Amino acid sequence: MGRSLTRCNEHQRRAAKHLPLGVSSNYRFWGEGRTLYLAKARGPRIWDIDGNEYIDYRLGYGPAVLGYAHPEVDAAAREGIEIGGTSGISTERELEVAQRIGAMVPAAEMVRFANSGTEAVMASLRLARAFTGRSMHAMVEGGFHGLFDAVLWRSEVCGADGHTEIVPESEGVPLLVGQLVQQVPLNDCERLEDLFRCKGDQLAAFLIEPIQGNCCGIPATPEYLETVRKLCDRHGVVLIIDEVKTGFRVARGGAQELLGVRADLCAFAKAVANGYPISVIAGRADIMRRLGPTVPQGGTYAAHPVSLAAAAKTLQIIAETDALARIEAYGRRLQQGIGAILKSRGVPHVFVGHPSMGGIVLSARQPRSLRDWEQSEYELYNAMAAKLNDLGVLCEPDSMEPWFVSAAHDERCLRETLEKAELAIDAALDEWHEESPESGAGGAG
Ligand code: PMP
């Protein structure tokens, strides 16, 4: 299946002598022989340094919500350059962007800017601890909140009784930090009630991605979110909603608008500036006002004028045009098309989350949590994704990662994607049957 990665592979080997794995983020290393290097990105497409063209459904894990190299956003960024750089002095546009965010996200009574999603969640967590005077926080299994010690934990089932223990996601995370972390499965109200009964008065924060952007897009149910909100209120726990992936994508007001929940604090990044580096800590004025002499937040590059100008334009387009509605409509048609191909081959499947960042899970029923995803045919999915990549459709070769759609994806992309999906699915099924002839998928016709 045809693409050559000669230059990419050669570059990876040379780069690996100077950059660990030859890349600047672990997630950009897809293995020797499969790691891409970007030459150019425009609209919904990217080109690697071998000249291979791809329709991109990764979009850098979401940021390019309007498409790459968006002319109006880039023109705004150029205006931002005219300011002259990072001066360690605030610029007037911070207020404009804060107001734009406040107009779309009711919970964003006040706003501060940082550079990455990690920074925004980290600052929110510290702020919650400062506000409550408590040190512990709870998170949901399958959630991802960045690369800092307090959130790099996952639950592992141990023993026959199914009880879980939390373990660090990385070497180098101090085990001591784990004493401050609690985890619960998504959409299990009973476990949630237990957690608050036992630890509610020690928790500073409950941290949740209401649509798990790093776990197929599995959404929290409205009932679960209602219970979370109620328990946080009852126990004085700050509800932090991580909208790093969902913000300014699944709805103008993010997952909070879509699922009808209001955060005390929330974190945004990715789509805010269509990919220019900026993130947002937002929330209740009484909590946000604690930022000051006793709770530091900031940084040399915070609210960089280039990113800020790009954010103002991106948010204006999201607020004033039908960009998000078009993204959602494209996502639905993409899912209908892929669904029809899988159905005709007898492959049980469900689409998860929101069409603008939808997961494809090869299983007969909707996953309600990470534990359900583990029961799906994710290896077959991964094989299909690898074939799609070879054919020029770029989705993450890992079924935990949803497909991201931009406002630049058009009819031609859809047609091409579905033609290639048919080829990729058939090729993956052929391999699957050769390797595991007893497997049912694809047998029912
Ligand atoms: N929260 C969520 C939900 C994310 O998906 C990510 C990144 N994928 C982060 C936080 C961290 O953001 P960043 O990579 O900008 O630090």
Coordinates of C-alpha atoms in Angstrom, one line a residue, residues 25-422:
S25 CA 7.4 15.2 21.9
N26 CA 7.0 11.5 22.7
Y27 CA 3.7 11.5 20.9
R28 CA 5.3 12.4 17.6
F29 CA 7.4 9.3 17.5
W30 CA 5.3 6.6 15.8
G31 CA 8.2 4.0 15.6
E32 CA 11.1 3.6 13.4
G33 CA 9.9 3.5 9.8
R34 CA 6.6 5.3 10.6
T35 CA 7.6 8.6 12.1
L36 CA 6.6 11.6 9.9
Y37 CA 8.3 15.0 9.5
L38 CA 6.1 17.8 8.3
A39 CA 6.9 19.9 5.2
K40 CA 3.7 21.9 5.0
A41 CA 0.1 22.2 6.3
R42 CA -2.8 23.9 4.6
G43 CA -6.5 23.8 5.3
P44 CA -7.4 20.1 6.1
R45 CA -4.2 18.7 4.6
I46 CA -0.6 18.2 5.4
W47 CA 2.4 17.0 3.4
D48 CA 5.4 15.2 4.8
I49 CA 9.0 15.7 3.7
D50 CA 8.7 12.8 1.3
G51 CA 5.9 14.8 -0.5
N52 CA 3.1 12.4 0.7
E53 CA -0.2 14.2 1.1
Y54 CA -2.6 13.4 3.9
I55 CA -6.1 14.5 4.8
D56 CA -5.5 15.3 8.5
Y57 CA -7.9 14.1 11.2
R58 CA -5.3 14.6 14.0
L59 CA -5.0 18.3 13.6
G60 CA -2.2 18.4 16.1
Y61 CA -4.6 16.7 18.6
G62 CA -7.2 19.4 17.9
P63 CA -5.9 22.9 17.6
A64 CA -6.4 23.6 13.9
V65 CA -10.1 23.9 14.4
L66 CA -10.5 26.3 11.4
G67 CA -7.9 24.5 9.3
Y68 CA -4.2 25.0 8.9
A69 CA -2.7 28.4 7.8
H70 CA -6.1 30.0 8.1
P71 CA -5.7 33.3 6.1
E72 CA -7.5 35.6 8.6
V73 CA -6.0 34.1 11.7
D74 CA -2.5 34.2 10.2
A75 CA -3.0 37.9 9.1
A76 CA -4.0 38.7 12.7
A77 CA -0.9 36.9 14.0
R78 CA 1.2 39.1 11.7
E79 CA -0.4 42.1 13.2
G80 CA 0.5 40.7 16.6
I81 CA 4.1 40.5 15.5
E82 CA 4.0 44.3 14.9
I83 CA 3.8 44.9 18.6
G84 CA 7.4 43.8 18.7
G85 CA 7.7 40.8 21.0
T86 CA 7.5 39.7 24.6
S87 CA 8.1 42.7 26.8
G88 CA 7.0 41.5 30.3
I89 CA 4.2 44.1 30.0
S90 CA 0.5 43.3 29.4
T91 CA -1.2 44.3 26.2
E92 CA -4.6 45.7 25.6
R93 CA -5.8 42.7 23.6
E94 CA -5.8 40.5 26.7
L95 CA -9.0 42.2 27.8
E96 CA -10.6 41.7 24.4
V97 CA -9.8 38.0 24.4
A98 CA -11.0 37.6 28.0
Q99 CA -14.3 39.2 27.0
R100 CA -14.7 37.0 24.0
I101 CA -14.2 33.9 26.1
G102 CA -16.5 35.2 28.8
A103 CA -19.2 35.8 26.2
M104 CA -19.1 32.2 25.1
V105 CA -18.4 30.4 28.4
P106 CA -20.6 31.5 31.3
A107 CA -18.2 30.0 33.9
A108 CA -15.4 32.2 32.6
E109 CA -16.1 35.2 34.9
M110 CA -12.4 36.0 34.9
V111 CA -9.5 34.8 32.8
R112 CA -5.7 34.4 32.9
F113 CA -3.5 33.3 30.0
A114 CA -0.7 30.8 29.9
N115 CA 1.0 28.8 27.1
S116 CA 0.0 25.2 27.2
G117 CA -2.8 23.0 28.4
T118 CA -0.5 21.5 31.0
E119 CA 0.2 25.0 32.5
A120 CA -3.5 25.9 32.6
V121 CA -4.5 22.7 34.4
M122 CA -1.5 23.0 36.8
A123 CA -2.4 26.6 37.7
S124 CA -6.1 25.7 38.2
L125 CA -5.2 22.9 40.5
R126 CA -2.9 25.1 42.6
L127 CA -5.5 27.8 42.7
A128 CA -8.1 25.2 43.9
R129 CA -5.7 24.2 46.7
A130 CA -5.1 27.8 47.7
F131 CA -8.9 28.5 47.7
T132 CA -9.9 25.5 49.8
G133 CA -6.8 25.1 52.0
R134 CA -6.8 21.4 51.1
S135 CA -4.2 19.3 49.2
M136 CA -5.9 16.3 47.6
H137 CA -7.5 16.1 44.2
A138 CA -9.6 13.5 42.4
M139 CA -9.5 12.6 38.7
V140 CA -11.4 10.3 36.4
E141 CA -9.8 7.2 34.9
G142 CA -9.0 7.6 31.3
G143 CA -8.7 11.4 31.6
F144 CA -5.5 13.2 30.5
H145 CA -4.5 16.6 31.8
G146 CA -1.0 17.2 30.8
L147 CA 2.5 16.2 31.7
F148 CA 3.0 17.3 35.3
D149 CA 3.4 15.2 38.4
A150 CA 0.0 15.7 40.0
V151 CA -1.9 14.3 37.1
L152 CA 0.4 11.6 35.7
W153 CA -1.4 8.7 37.4
R154 CA -3.6 5.9 36.3
S155 CA -5.6 3.2 38.0
E156 CA -4.5 -0.4 37.8
V157 CA -6.8 -3.3 38.7
C158 CA -5.1 -5.6 41.1
G159 CA -6.4 -8.9 42.5
A160 CA -9.5 -10.9 41.8
D161 CA -11.8 -8.6 43.7
G162 CA -11.2 -5.9 41.0
H163 CA -9.9 -3.3 43.5
T164 CA -7.7 -0.6 41.9
E165 CA -4.5 1.1 42.9
I166 CA -3.1 4.2 41.4
V167 CA 0.3 4.0 39.7
P168 CA 2.4 6.8 38.2
E169 CA 2.3 7.1 34.4
S170 CA 6.0 8.0 34.3
E171 CA 9.2 7.2 36.0
G172 CA 10.4 10.3 37.8
V173 CA 7.0 11.1 39.3
P174 CA 7.5 11.1 43.1
L175 CA 5.4 8.3 44.7
L176 CA 4.7 10.7 47.5
V177 CA 2.5 12.8 45.2
G178 CA 0.3 9.8 44.7
Q179 CA -0.9 10.2 48.3
L180 CA -2.7 13.3 47.1
V181 CA -4.4 11.7 44.2
Q182 CA -7.7 9.8 44.1
Q183 CA -9.2 8.2 40.9
V184 CA -12.7 7.1 40.1
P185 CA -14.1 5.4 36.9
L186 CA -16.2 7.6 34.6
N187 CA -20.0 7.4 34.8
D188 CA -20.1 5.3 38.1
C189 CA -22.2 7.4 40.4
E190 CA -21.9 4.9 43.3
R191 CA -18.1 5.0 43.3
L192 CA -18.3 8.8 43.1
E193 CA -20.6 9.0 46.1
D194 CA -18.2 6.6 48.0
L195 CA -15.2 8.9 47.2
F196 CA -16.9 12.0 48.5
R197 CA -18.2 10.2 51.5
C198 CA -14.7 9.1 52.5
K199 CA -12.5 11.9 51.2
G200 CA -14.8 14.8 50.2
D201 CA -13.7 17.0 53.0
Q202 CA -10.0 16.6 52.1
L203 CA -10.4 17.2 48.4
A204 CA -9.4 20.6 46.9
A205 CA -10.5 19.7 43.4
F206 CA -12.4 17.3 41.2
L207 CA -10.8 17.3 37.8
I208 CA -12.6 16.0 34.8
E209 CA -12.7 16.1 31.0
P210 CA -16.5 15.7 30.4
I211 CA -15.7 14.3 27.0
Q212 CA -12.6 12.2 27.3
G213 CA -10.5 13.5 24.5
N214 CA -7.7 11.1 25.1
C215 CA -10.0 8.1 25.6
C216 CA -12.0 7.8 22.4
G217 CA -14.1 10.8 23.3
I218 CA -16.1 8.9 25.9
P219 CA -18.6 11.4 27.4
A220 CA -19.8 11.7 30.9
T221 CA -23.5 11.2 31.2
P222 CA -25.6 14.2 32.3
E223 CA -26.6 12.2 35.4
Y224 CA -22.9 11.7 36.3
L225 CA -22.1 15.4 35.8
E226 CA -25.1 16.4 37.9
T227 CA -23.9 14.2 40.7
V228 CA -20.3 15.6 40.4
R229 CA -21.6 19.2 40.6
K230 CA -23.9 18.4 43.5
L231 CA -21.1 16.6 45.5
C232 CA -18.6 19.3 44.8
D233 CA -21.0 21.9 46.1
R234 CA -21.9 19.9 49.2
H235 CA -18.3 19.3 50.1
G236 CA -16.8 22.6 49.1
V237 CA -14.7 21.0 46.4
V238 CA -13.6 23.1 43.3
L239 CA -14.9 21.5 40.1
I240 CA -12.2 21.9 37.5
I241 CA -13.3 21.1 33.9
D242 CA -10.5 20.4 31.5
E243 CA -11.7 21.8 28.1
V244 CA -8.3 21.7 26.6
K245 CA -9.6 19.5 23.7
T246 CA -13.3 20.3 23.8
G247 CA -13.1 24.1 24.2
F248 CA -14.3 26.2 21.3
R249 CA -14.8 22.9 19.4
V250 CA -17.8 20.8 20.5
A251 CA -19.8 24.0 21.1
R252 CA -19.1 27.7 21.5
G253 CA -19.3 27.2 25.2
G254 CA -17.4 23.9 25.1
A255 CA -18.4 20.7 26.8
Q256 CA -20.0 22.7 29.6
E257 CA -22.6 24.1 27.1
L258 CA -23.1 20.8 25.4
L259 CA -23.6 18.7 28.6
G260 CA -25.2 21.4 30.8
V261 CA -22.6 21.7 33.6
R262 CA -20.8 24.7 35.0
A263 CA -17.3 24.6 36.2
D264 CA -15.8 26.5 39.1
L265 CA -12.5 26.7 37.2
C266 CA -11.9 25.5 33.6
A267 CA -8.8 25.2 31.4
F268 CA -8.7 25.8 27.6
A269 CA -5.9 25.6 25.0
K270 CA -5.7 24.0 21.5
A271 CA -8.5 25.5 19.5
V272 CA -8.3 28.9 21.3
A273 CA -5.9 30.4 18.7
N274 CA -6.2 27.8 15.9
G275 CA -2.9 26.4 17.0
Y276 CA -0.9 29.4 18.1
P277 CA 0.4 28.6 21.6
I278 CA -1.9 30.0 24.2
S279 CA -4.0 28.5 27.0
V280 CA -6.6 29.9 29.4
I281 CA -7.4 29.5 33.1
A282 CA -10.9 30.7 33.6
G283 CA -13.5 30.6 36.3
R284 CA -15.4 32.0 39.2
A285 CA -14.3 35.5 40.1
D286 CA -14.1 34.8 43.8
I287 CA -11.6 31.9 43.1
M288 CA -9.7 33.7 40.3
R289 CA -9.2 36.8 42.4
R290 CA -7.0 34.6 44.7
L291 CA -4.3 34.9 42.0
G292 CA -2.0 37.6 43.3
P293 CA 0.7 38.0 45.9
T294 CA -0.1 34.7 47.7
V295 CA -0.8 32.6 44.6
P296 CA 1.5 33.3 41.7
Q297 CA 0.6 32.7 38.1
G298 CA 2.3 33.9 35.0
G299 CA 5.4 33.5 32.9
T300 CA 7.7 35.1 30.5
Y301 CA 5.6 34.1 27.4
A302 CA 2.1 34.3 28.9
A303 CA -0.3 36.1 26.6
H304 CA 2.3 36.5 23.8
P305 CA 1.0 39.2 21.4
V306 CA 1.2 36.9 18.4
S307 CA -0.9 34.2 20.0
L308 CA -3.2 36.7 21.5
A309 CA -4.0 38.3 18.2
A310 CA -4.6 34.9 16.7
A311 CA -6.9 34.0 19.6
A312 CA -8.9 37.2 19.1
K313 CA -9.5 36.4 15.4
T314 CA -10.1 32.7 16.0
L315 CA -12.7 33.3 18.7
Q316 CA -14.4 36.0 16.6
I317 CA -14.8 33.5 13.8
I318 CA -16.1 30.8 16.1
A319 CA -18.5 33.3 17.7
E320 CA -19.8 34.9 14.5
T321 CA -19.8 32.2 11.9
D322 CA -21.3 28.7 11.5
A323 CA -17.8 27.1 11.6
L324 CA -18.6 24.8 14.5
A325 CA -22.0 23.7 13.0
R326 CA -20.2 22.9 9.7
I327 CA -17.5 20.9 11.6
E328 CA -20.2 18.9 13.4
A329 CA -22.2 18.2 10.2
Y330 CA -19.0 17.0 8.4
G331 CA -18.2 14.8 11.4
R332 CA -21.6 13.2 11.3
R333 CA -21.4 12.5 7.6
L334 CA -17.9 11.1 8.0
Q335 CA -19.2 8.7 10.7
Q336 CA -22.2 7.7 8.6
G337 CA -19.9 6.9 5.7
I338 CA -17.4 4.9 7.8
G339 CA -20.3 3.3 9.7
A340 CA -21.8 2.0 6.4
I341 CA -18.5 0.5 5.3
L342 CA -18.0 -1.3 8.7
K343 CA -21.6 -2.4 8.8
S344 CA -21.4 -3.9 5.3
R345 CA -18.4 -6.0 6.4
G346 CA -20.1 -7.1 9.6
V347 CA -17.8 -5.2 11.9
P348 CA -19.5 -4.2 15.2
H349 CA -18.7 -0.6 15.9
V350 CA -19.9 2.5 17.7
F351 CA -19.1 6.2 17.3
V352 CA -18.2 7.8 20.6
G353 CA -18.3 11.4 21.8
H354 CA -19.0 14.5 19.6
P355 CA -18.7 14.3 15.8
S356 CA -16.1 17.1 15.9
M357 CA -13.8 14.9 17.9
G358 CA -15.3 11.4 17.6
G359 CA -13.9 8.1 18.6
I360 CA -14.4 4.9 16.6
V361 CA -14.7 1.9 18.9
L362 CA -14.9 -1.6 17.5
S363 CA -17.4 -3.0 19.9
A364 CA -21.2 -3.6 19.8
R365 CA -21.9 -1.3 22.7
Q366 CA -21.1 2.3 23.7
P367 CA -18.2 2.4 26.1
R368 CA -19.1 4.2 29.3
S369 CA -15.5 4.3 30.6
L370 CA -11.9 3.3 29.9
R371 CA -12.7 -0.2 31.2
D372 CA -15.2 -0.8 28.4
W373 CA -12.8 0.4 25.7
E374 CA -10.4 -2.3 26.9
Q375 CA -12.9 -4.9 25.8
S376 CA -13.1 -3.6 22.2
E377 CA -11.2 -4.9 19.1
Y378 CA -8.7 -2.1 19.4
E379 CA -6.0 -4.0 17.6
L380 CA -8.2 -4.3 14.5
Y381 CA -8.8 -0.6 14.7
N382 CA -5.1 0.1 15.0
A383 CA -4.5 -2.0 11.9
M384 CA -7.1 -0.1 10.0
A385 CA -5.6 3.3 11.1
A386 CA -2.2 2.2 10.0
K387 CA -3.5 1.3 6.5
L388 CA -5.4 4.6 6.3
N389 CA -2.2 6.4 7.1
D390 CA -0.4 4.6 4.3
L391 CA -3.2 5.6 2.0
G392 CA -3.0 9.3 2.9
V393 CA -5.7 9.7 5.6
L394 CA -4.1 10.7 8.8
C395 CA -5.8 9.5 12.0
E396 CA -3.8 8.5 15.1
P397 CA -2.7 4.9 14.9
D398 CA -4.2 4.4 18.3
S399 CA -8.0 4.0 18.9
M400 CA -7.9 6.0 22.1
E401 CA -7.5 9.2 20.1
P402 CA -10.6 10.6 18.4
W403 CA -10.8 11.9 14.9
F404 CA -10.6 15.7 14.8
V405 CA -12.5 17.7 12.1
S406 CA -11.8 21.3 11.0
A407 CA -13.9 23.8 9.3
A408 CA -11.7 23.3 6.2
H409 CA -12.7 19.7 5.6
D410 CA -14.8 19.7 2.5
E411 CA -16.7 17.5 0.1
R412 CA -13.6 16.4 -1.7
C413 CA -12.0 15.4 1.6
L414 CA -15.1 13.4 2.6
R415 CA -15.3 11.5 -0.7
E416 CA -11.5 10.7 -0.7
T417 CA -11.6 9.7 2.9
L418 CA -14.5 7.2 2.4
E419 CA -12.9 5.7 -0.7
K420 CA -9.7 5.1 1.2
A421 CA -11.5 3.9 4.3
E422 CA -13.1 1.1 2.2

